[in-house]
C-alpha cells in the first residue's frame, strides 16, 4: 500500500509540472513562462471600411502638418529679417512638431492597413522613448518662448543684448539635450518588468499607462516615479509660463497707446493658444499614467496633443503674425518662379 501511494504521488507531481501554460501570441516560452516579444497596438478597432477612411483622413492630416511646419522652418531659414530669437524659436518649435508627429502617425497609418497590428518589444519602447522625449522638449521650449516674449515686452531696451541669437540657440540645444535625458532610466526599469501576456495595448502608441497595465506584477514604485517626474516637468514649466505672462500682462496694461497694447497682445495671443492646447491635454493624461482613464478617452486626448496640435500650430502662428505671413508669401512666390523656370 505504501509503495502504491508513493507511485501515485510521484505520478501526480510529474503531471503537475508538465501542465502546459497557455501560449500568448507574440510570446516566447522561456523556462516555463511566457516572455512577450511583441505587442499588438489595437489603435482604433472598427470595420475595414472605417479603417480605410481613417487612413485617408490621417494621411491628409499628416501631409498638411508636414507642409505647414516645414513651410515655417524654410521661411525663417530663407528670410534674413526673421533671423531673430523669436522666429528662431518658432522655427525650432515647428521642426520639433515635424519630429514629434513622425514618432506616432507613420506607425498608426501602417496599422490601419495591417491585419496583425504588431510592434516588436524593442520598437515599442523606442517609440515610447522618442515620443516622450519629443513631448518633454516641447514642454521645455514653450517656457523658453514665453521667457523670450517677457524680455522683448518688459525689457525692450536690453532685449537685443540679453537674448542674442547665440544664446537663443544654446538654450534651444539645452532644451533638446535635457529632454532626451529625462526618460532613459524610467524606461529601462519598465523594460525589466516581466511581460508574460496578454500583449494587447488598447492604444495607437506605446504609452506608459497601458504598458504598465500589461506587466505580470504590479509596479507601484515605477508608477509613482513616472507620475512625480511628469508632474514636476509639466507643473514647473507651466507655472514658469504663467509667471512670464503675468509680468507681460502687467507691462502691456501700462502701455499708453492702444495700438501698442494691441500689437503686444497679438504677439502673445498665438503663443498662449498653443500653450493652452498642449498643456491642457498633457495634464489630463500624464500626471498619473495609470489613473484609470477609459481607453477611448486616452486615445482621443493623446491624438489631440500628438496630431491635432501640430496641425493647427502653423495656422495659429502664421495667421496672427504679419512678418510670418509676408515671409510665407515670399516663399510661395519663389516656389512658383522656380516651377515656371
Tab-separated table of C-alpha atoms in Angstrom:
chain	number	residue	atom	x	y	z
A	1	UNK	CA	0.000	0.000	0.000
A	2	UNK	CA	2.787	2.405	0.916
A	3	UNK	CA	4.531	1.628	-2.410
A	4	UNK	CA	1.363	2.333	-4.409
A	5	UNK	CA	0.864	5.600	-2.515
A	6	UNK	CA	4.411	6.739	-3.415
A	7	UNK	CA	3.825	5.857	-7.074
A	8	UNK	CA	0.598	7.892	-7.103
A	9	UNK	CA	2.357	10.866	-5.511
A	10	UNK	CA	5.239	10.665	-7.982
A	11	UNK	CA	2.827	10.481	-10.936
A	12	UNK	CA	0.759	13.425	-9.666
A	13	UNK	CA	3.900	15.573	-9.173
A	14	UNK	CA	5.139	14.752	-12.664
A	15	UNK	CA	1.714	15.625	-14.095
A	16	UNK	CA	1.654	18.910	-12.179
A	17	UNK	CA	4.972	20.028	-13.640
A	18	UNK	CA	4.088	19.031	-17.182
A	19	UNK	CA	0.855	21.057	-17.400
A	20	UNK	CA	1.101	23.338	-20.439
A	21	UNK	CA	0.935	27.073	-19.804
A	22	UNK	CA	-1.373	28.777	-22.299
A	23	UNK	CA	0.652	30.444	-25.047
A	24	UNK	CA	0.201	34.099	-25.816
A	25	UNK	CA	0.588	35.219	-29.442
A	26	UNK	CA	3.873	37.102	-29.729
A	27	UNK	CA	5.295	35.484	-26.600
A	28	UNK	CA	8.372	33.302	-26.246
A	29	UNK	CA	8.275	30.459	-23.717
A	30	UNK	CA	11.369	30.648	-21.527
A	31	UNK	CA	11.757	28.321	-18.521
A	32	UNK	CA	8.053	27.636	-18.300
A	33	UNK	CA	6.993	31.315	-18.521
A	34	UNK	CA	5.696	33.346	-21.436
A	35	UNK	CA	8.001	36.273	-22.311
A	36	UNK	CA	6.401	38.843	-24.604
A	37	UNK	CA	8.475	39.538	-27.742
A	38	UNK	CA	5.966	41.835	-29.445
A	39	UNK	CA	2.889	43.882	-28.644
A	40	UNK	CA	-0.349	44.384	-30.534
A	41	UNK	CA	-1.399	48.034	-30.912
A	42	UNK	CA	-5.177	47.946	-31.304
A	43	UNK	CA	-5.262	51.570	-32.470
A	44	UNK	CA	-8.926	52.230	-33.443
A	45	UNK	CA	-10.668	48.845	-33.780
A	46	UNK	CA	-13.510	49.138	-36.309
A	47	UNK	CA	-14.650	47.751	-39.657
A	48	UNK	CA	-12.300	47.541	-42.634
A	49	UNK	CA	-14.131	50.342	-44.455
A	50	UNK	CA	-13.799	52.709	-41.486
A	51	UNK	CA	-10.108	51.766	-41.136
A	52	UNK	CA	-9.520	52.799	-44.758
A	53	UNK	CA	-11.430	56.049	-44.193
A	54	UNK	CA	-9.291	56.806	-41.117
A	55	UNK	CA	-6.169	56.002	-43.124
A	56	UNK	CA	-7.102	58.599	-45.764
A	57	UNK	CA	-8.114	61.178	-43.129
A	58	UNK	CA	-4.923	60.855	-41.085
A	59	UNK	CA	-2.757	60.698	-44.223
A	60	UNK	CA	-4.127	64.072	-45.349
A	61	UNK	CA	-3.709	65.493	-41.835
A	62	UNK	CA	-0.138	64.151	-41.697
A	63	UNK	CA	0.819	65.706	-45.031
A	64	UNK	CA	-0.728	69.069	-44.092
A	65	UNK	CA	1.183	69.047	-40.787
A	66	UNK	CA	4.481	68.354	-42.539
A	67	UNK	CA	3.798	71.034	-45.156
A	68	UNK	CA	2.659	73.701	-42.657
A	69	UNK	CA	5.503	73.260	-40.177
A	70	UNK	CA	8.039	72.697	-42.964
A	71	UNK	CA	6.977	75.968	-44.614
A	72	UNK	CA	7.640	77.868	-41.367
A	73	UNK	CA	11.099	76.296	-40.996
A	74	UNK	CA	12.029	77.127	-44.614
A	75	UNK	CA	10.566	80.669	-44.420
A	76	UNK	CA	12.607	81.501	-41.308
A	77	UNK	CA	15.678	79.972	-42.880
A	78	UNK	CA	15.377	81.941	-46.143
A	79	UNK	CA	14.148	85.336	-44.874
A	80	UNK	CA	17.005	87.183	-43.127
A	81	UNK	CA	14.524	89.547	-41.467
A	82	UNK	CA	13.289	86.578	-39.423
A	83	UNK	CA	16.732	85.696	-38.051
A	84	UNK	CA	15.724	86.937	-34.607
A	85	UNK	CA	15.323	84.923	-31.383
A	86	UNK	CA	11.514	84.892	-31.613
A	87	UNK	CA	11.481	83.357	-35.082
A	88	UNK	CA	14.450	81.079	-34.383
A	89	UNK	CA	12.405	79.632	-31.507
A	90	UNK	CA	9.354	79.350	-33.754
A	91	UNK	CA	11.344	77.527	-36.456
A	92	UNK	CA	12.752	75.112	-33.879
A	93	UNK	CA	9.271	74.568	-32.488
A	94	UNK	CA	7.946	73.749	-35.987
A	95	UNK	CA	10.866	71.387	-36.609
A	96	UNK	CA	10.078	69.702	-33.284
A	97	UNK	CA	6.435	69.258	-34.341
A	98	UNK	CA	7.607	67.507	-37.528
A	99	UNK	CA	9.762	65.130	-35.460
A	100	UNK	CA	7.005	64.667	-32.871
A	101	UNK	CA	4.320	63.633	-35.332
A	102	UNK	CA	6.727	61.196	-37.009
A	103	UNK	CA	7.021	59.193	-33.775
A	104	UNK	CA	3.362	58.132	-33.921
A	105	UNK	CA	1.489	58.780	-37.162
A	106	UNK	CA	3.503	56.629	-39.655
A	107	UNK	CA	3.075	53.543	-37.457
A	108	UNK	CA	-0.600	54.386	-36.906
A	109	UNK	CA	-1.151	54.640	-40.673
A	110	UNK	CA	0.593	51.286	-41.132
A	111	UNK	CA	-1.693	49.719	-38.523
A	112	UNK	CA	-4.806	50.921	-40.363
A	113	UNK	CA	-3.782	48.722	-43.315
A	114	UNK	CA	-2.244	45.883	-41.306
A	115	UNK	CA	-4.043	42.713	-40.266
A	116	UNK	CA	-1.725	41.870	-37.357
A	117	UNK	CA	-1.045	45.405	-35.945
A	118	UNK	CA	2.054	44.094	-34.166
A	119	UNK	CA	5.088	46.036	-32.979
A	120	UNK	CA	8.222	44.424	-31.584
A	121	UNK	CA	9.158	44.796	-27.923
A	122	UNK	CA	12.225	46.904	-28.823
A	123	UNK	CA	10.369	49.078	-31.358
A	124	UNK	CA	7.590	49.712	-28.831
A	125	UNK	CA	9.969	51.034	-26.191
A	126	UNK	CA	11.927	53.046	-28.766
A	127	UNK	CA	8.649	54.700	-29.789
A	128	UNK	CA	7.862	55.257	-26.104
A	129	UNK	CA	11.283	56.936	-25.600
A	130	UNK	CA	11.192	59.227	-28.637
A	131	UNK	CA	7.501	60.087	-28.176
A	132	UNK	CA	8.102	61.184	-24.589
A	133	UNK	CA	11.435	62.884	-25.297
A	134	UNK	CA	9.848	64.981	-28.058
A	135	UNK	CA	6.929	65.814	-25.781
A	136	UNK	CA	9.253	66.922	-22.975
A	137	UNK	CA	11.270	69.005	-25.468
A	138	UNK	CA	8.031	70.812	-26.348
A	139	UNK	CA	7.323	71.232	-22.639
A	140	UNK	CA	10.726	72.947	-22.279
A	141	UNK	CA	10.541	75.018	-25.486
A	142	UNK	CA	7.211	76.655	-24.649
A	143	UNK	CA	8.519	78.292	-21.413
A	144	UNK	CA	11.598	79.453	-23.344
A	145	UNK	CA	9.311	81.120	-25.907
A	146	UNK	CA	7.358	82.741	-23.058
A	147	UNK	CA	10.604	83.994	-21.497
A	148	UNK	CA	11.616	85.483	-24.858
A	149	UNK	CA	8.314	87.399	-25.064
A	150	UNK	CA	8.759	88.563	-21.454
A	151	UNK	CA	12.189	90.015	-22.243
A	152	UNK	CA	11.017	91.613	-25.501
A	153	UNK	CA	7.984	93.333	-23.918
A	154	UNK	CA	9.150	94.047	-20.361
A	155	UNK	CA	12.788	94.894	-21.153
A	156	UNK	CA	12.774	96.110	-24.769
A	157	UNK	CA	15.961	98.218	-24.467
A	158	UNK	CA	18.049	95.385	-23.017
A	159	UNK	CA	16.420	92.614	-25.074
A	160	UNK	CA	18.924	92.598	-28.010
A	161	UNK	CA	21.895	92.296	-25.646
A	162	UNK	CA	20.314	89.752	-23.270
A	163	UNK	CA	18.685	87.430	-25.823
A	164	UNK	CA	21.232	87.197	-28.604
A	165	UNK	CA	20.858	84.653	-31.409
A	166	UNK	CA	23.803	82.697	-29.988
A	167	UNK	CA	22.264	82.489	-26.517
A	168	UNK	CA	18.921	81.539	-28.075
A	169	UNK	CA	20.454	78.613	-29.992
A	170	UNK	CA	22.326	77.451	-26.879
A	171	UNK	CA	19.095	77.479	-24.849
A	172	UNK	CA	17.290	75.554	-27.588
A	173	UNK	CA	20.069	72.940	-27.631
A	174	UNK	CA	19.842	72.704	-23.827
A	175	UNK	CA	16.089	72.032	-24.094
A	176	UNK	CA	16.666	69.159	-26.538
A	177	UNK	CA	19.507	67.566	-24.555
A	178	UNK	CA	17.754	67.882	-21.175
A	179	UNK	CA	14.518	66.424	-22.564
A	180	UNK	CA	16.247	63.384	-24.056
A	181	UNK	CA	17.961	62.694	-20.708
A	182	UNK	CA	14.743	62.645	-18.659
A	183	UNK	CA	13.278	59.230	-19.506
A	184	UNK	CA	16.050	56.659	-20.217
A	185	UNK	CA	16.172	55.492	-16.573
A	186	UNK	CA	12.371	55.067	-16.081
A	187	UNK	CA	12.118	53.277	-19.446
A	188	UNK	CA	14.986	50.953	-18.507
A	189	UNK	CA	13.195	49.920	-15.306
A	190	UNK	CA	9.907	49.383	-17.189
A	191	UNK	CA	11.678	47.097	-19.698
A	192	UNK	CA	12.927	44.983	-16.787
A	193	UNK	CA	9.364	44.193	-15.681
A	194	UNK	CA	8.073	40.712	-16.603
A	195	UNK	CA	5.595	40.785	-19.507
A	196	UNK	CA	4.091	37.306	-19.803
A	197	UNK	CA	0.826	38.137	-21.561
A	198	UNK	CA	-1.624	39.373	-22.619
A	199	UNK	CA	0.294	41.581	-25.043
A	200	UNK	CA	-2.519	43.740	-26.465
A	201	UNK	CA	-2.199	47.516	-25.968
A	202	UNK	CA	-5.544	49.271	-26.402
A	203	UNK	CA	-3.920	52.381	-27.855
A	204	UNK	CA	-2.304	53.647	-31.075
A	205	UNK	CA	1.025	54.429	-29.365
A	206	UNK	CA	3.206	52.680	-26.793
A	207	UNK	CA	2.107	54.711	-23.792
A	208	UNK	CA	3.289	54.074	-20.187
A	209	UNK	CA	-0.180	53.553	-18.711
A	210	UNK	CA	-1.278	50.682	-20.999
A	211	UNK	CA	2.228	49.167	-20.946
A	212	UNK	CA	2.430	49.120	-17.138
A	213	UNK	CA	-1.035	47.548	-17.058
A	214	UNK	CA	0.335	44.563	-19.031
A	215	UNK	CA	3.084	43.786	-16.533
A	216	UNK	CA	2.704	40.420	-14.737
A	217	UNK	CA	3.456	42.056	-11.397
A	218	UNK	CA	2.300	45.416	-10.013
A	219	UNK	CA	4.931	48.155	-10.134
A	220	UNK	CA	3.720	50.928	-7.798
A	221	UNK	CA	7.251	52.324	-7.424
A	222	UNK	CA	7.683	52.823	-11.167
A	223	UNK	CA	4.166	54.256	-11.495
A	224	UNK	CA	4.838	56.702	-8.662
A	225	UNK	CA	8.233	57.762	-10.049
A	226	UNK	CA	6.733	58.339	-13.523
A	227	UNK	CA	3.895	60.347	-12.004
A	228	UNK	CA	6.279	62.501	-9.931
A	229	UNK	CA	8.614	63.072	-12.900
A	230	UNK	CA	5.708	64.043	-15.180
A	231	UNK	CA	4.208	66.334	-12.537
A	232	UNK	CA	7.498	68.130	-11.882
A	233	UNK	CA	8.230	68.691	-15.585
A	234	UNK	CA	4.703	69.796	-16.502
A	235	UNK	CA	3.898	71.991	-13.494
A	236	UNK	CA	7.297	73.744	-13.240
A	237	UNK	CA	7.167	74.592	-16.956
A	238	UNK	CA	3.515	75.633	-16.780
A	239	UNK	CA	3.961	77.886	-13.738
A	240	UNK	CA	7.026	79.464	-15.371
A	241	UNK	CA	4.844	80.334	-18.387
A	242	UNK	CA	2.105	81.702	-16.117
A	243	UNK	CA	4.624	83.870	-14.244
A	244	UNK	CA	6.128	85.167	-17.505
A	245	UNK	CA	2.763	86.120	-18.971
A	246	UNK	CA	1.554	87.661	-15.717
A	247	UNK	CA	4.516	90.043	-15.902
A	248	UNK	CA	3.888	90.583	-19.623
A	249	UNK	CA	0.220	91.403	-18.987
A	250	UNK	CA	1.145	93.881	-16.259
A	251	UNK	CA	3.636	95.566	-18.601
A	252	UNK	CA	1.183	95.655	-21.526
A	253	UNK	CA	-1.538	97.292	-19.440
A	254	UNK	CA	0.898	100.124	-18.684
A	255	UNK	CA	1.478	100.854	-22.394
A	256	UNK	CA	-0.224	104.220	-23.078
A	257	UNK	CA	-1.190	103.641	-26.722
A	258	UNK	CA	-3.985	101.274	-27.706
A	259	UNK	CA	-2.041	100.264	-30.848
A	260	UNK	CA	0.946	99.219	-28.732
A	261	UNK	CA	-1.247	97.135	-26.441
A	262	UNK	CA	-2.953	95.512	-29.429
A	263	UNK	CA	0.378	94.592	-31.007
A	264	UNK	CA	1.688	93.079	-27.759
A	265	UNK	CA	-1.499	91.059	-27.216
A	266	UNK	CA	-1.403	89.857	-30.826
A	267	UNK	CA	2.199	88.689	-30.438
A	268	UNK	CA	1.487	86.781	-27.213
A	269	UNK	CA	-2.005	85.539	-28.122
A	270	UNK	CA	-0.808	82.899	-30.575
A	271	UNK	CA	1.673	81.505	-28.057
A	272	UNK	CA	-0.953	81.402	-25.308
A	273	UNK	CA	-3.318	79.494	-27.628
A	274	UNK	CA	-0.627	76.849	-28.285
A	275	UNK	CA	0.201	76.628	-24.567
A	276	UNK	CA	-3.476	76.095	-23.688
A	277	UNK	CA	-3.909	73.363	-26.302
A	278	UNK	CA	-0.767	71.473	-25.312
A	279	UNK	CA	-0.722	71.734	-21.513
A	280	UNK	CA	-4.468	71.249	-21.113
A	281	UNK	CA	-4.388	67.814	-22.753
A	282	UNK	CA	-0.998	66.732	-21.373
A	283	UNK	CA	-2.036	67.493	-17.785
A	284	UNK	CA	-5.147	65.400	-18.254
A	285	UNK	CA	-3.106	62.399	-19.376
A	286	UNK	CA	0.271	62.194	-17.678
A	287	UNK	CA	0.054	63.420	-14.119
A	288	UNK	CA	-0.936	59.845	-13.301
A	289	UNK	CA	-0.115	57.383	-16.119
A	290	UNK	CA	-2.448	54.691	-14.780
A	291	UNK	CA	-5.148	56.985	-13.424
A	292	UNK	CA	-7.928	54.798	-14.794
A	293	UNK	CA	-8.983	56.949	-17.736
A	294	UNK	CA	-11.086	54.991	-20.209
A	295	UNK	CA	-9.099	53.698	-23.192
A	296	UNK	CA	-11.260	55.710	-25.597
A	297	UNK	CA	-10.609	58.956	-23.689
A	298	UNK	CA	-6.855	58.207	-23.550
A	299	UNK	CA	-6.765	57.761	-27.321
A	300	UNK	CA	-8.719	60.943	-28.056
A	301	UNK	CA	-6.644	63.095	-25.686
A	302	UNK	CA	-3.344	61.639	-26.935
A	303	UNK	CA	-4.483	62.089	-30.537
A	304	UNK	CA	-5.339	65.717	-29.807
A	305	UNK	CA	-1.935	66.817	-28.485
A	306	UNK	CA	0.167	64.497	-30.678
A	307	UNK	CA	-1.587	65.041	-34.043
A	308	UNK	CA	-4.173	67.847	-33.920
A	309	UNK	CA	-1.975	70.400	-32.117
A	310	UNK	CA	0.954	70.052	-34.579
A	311	UNK	CA	-1.578	70.506	-37.409
A	312	UNK	CA	-3.111	73.748	-36.104
A	313	UNK	CA	0.082	75.345	-34.733
A	314	UNK	CA	1.255	76.676	-38.131
A	315	UNK	CA	-2.188	78.210	-38.677
A	316	UNK	CA	-2.165	79.847	-35.248
A	317	UNK	CA	1.307	81.353	-35.708
A	318	UNK	CA	1.077	82.359	-39.373
A	319	UNK	CA	-2.436	83.843	-39.328
A	320	UNK	CA	-1.674	86.111	-36.359
A	321	UNK	CA	1.782	87.261	-37.465
A	322	UNK	CA	2.294	89.785	-40.283
A	323	UNK	CA	6.023	89.096	-40.670
A	324	UNK	CA	5.440	85.359	-40.923
A	325	UNK	CA	2.639	85.822	-43.460
A	326	UNK	CA	4.896	88.064	-45.554
A	327	UNK	CA	7.740	85.509	-45.402
A	328	UNK	CA	5.389	82.660	-46.380
A	329	UNK	CA	4.067	84.698	-49.341
A	330	UNK	CA	7.642	85.395	-50.409
A	331	UNK	CA	8.482	81.695	-50.145
A	332	UNK	CA	5.370	80.831	-52.177
A	333	UNK	CA	6.328	83.317	-54.898
A	334	UNK	CA	9.887	81.945	-55.076
A	335	UNK	CA	8.484	78.418	-55.401
A	336	UNK	CA	6.208	79.483	-58.273
A	337	UNK	CA	9.091	81.244	-60.058
A	338	UNK	CA	11.284	78.156	-59.747
A	339	UNK	CA	8.496	75.928	-61.065
A	340	UNK	CA	7.883	78.202	-64.089
A	341	UNK	CA	11.595	78.093	-64.964
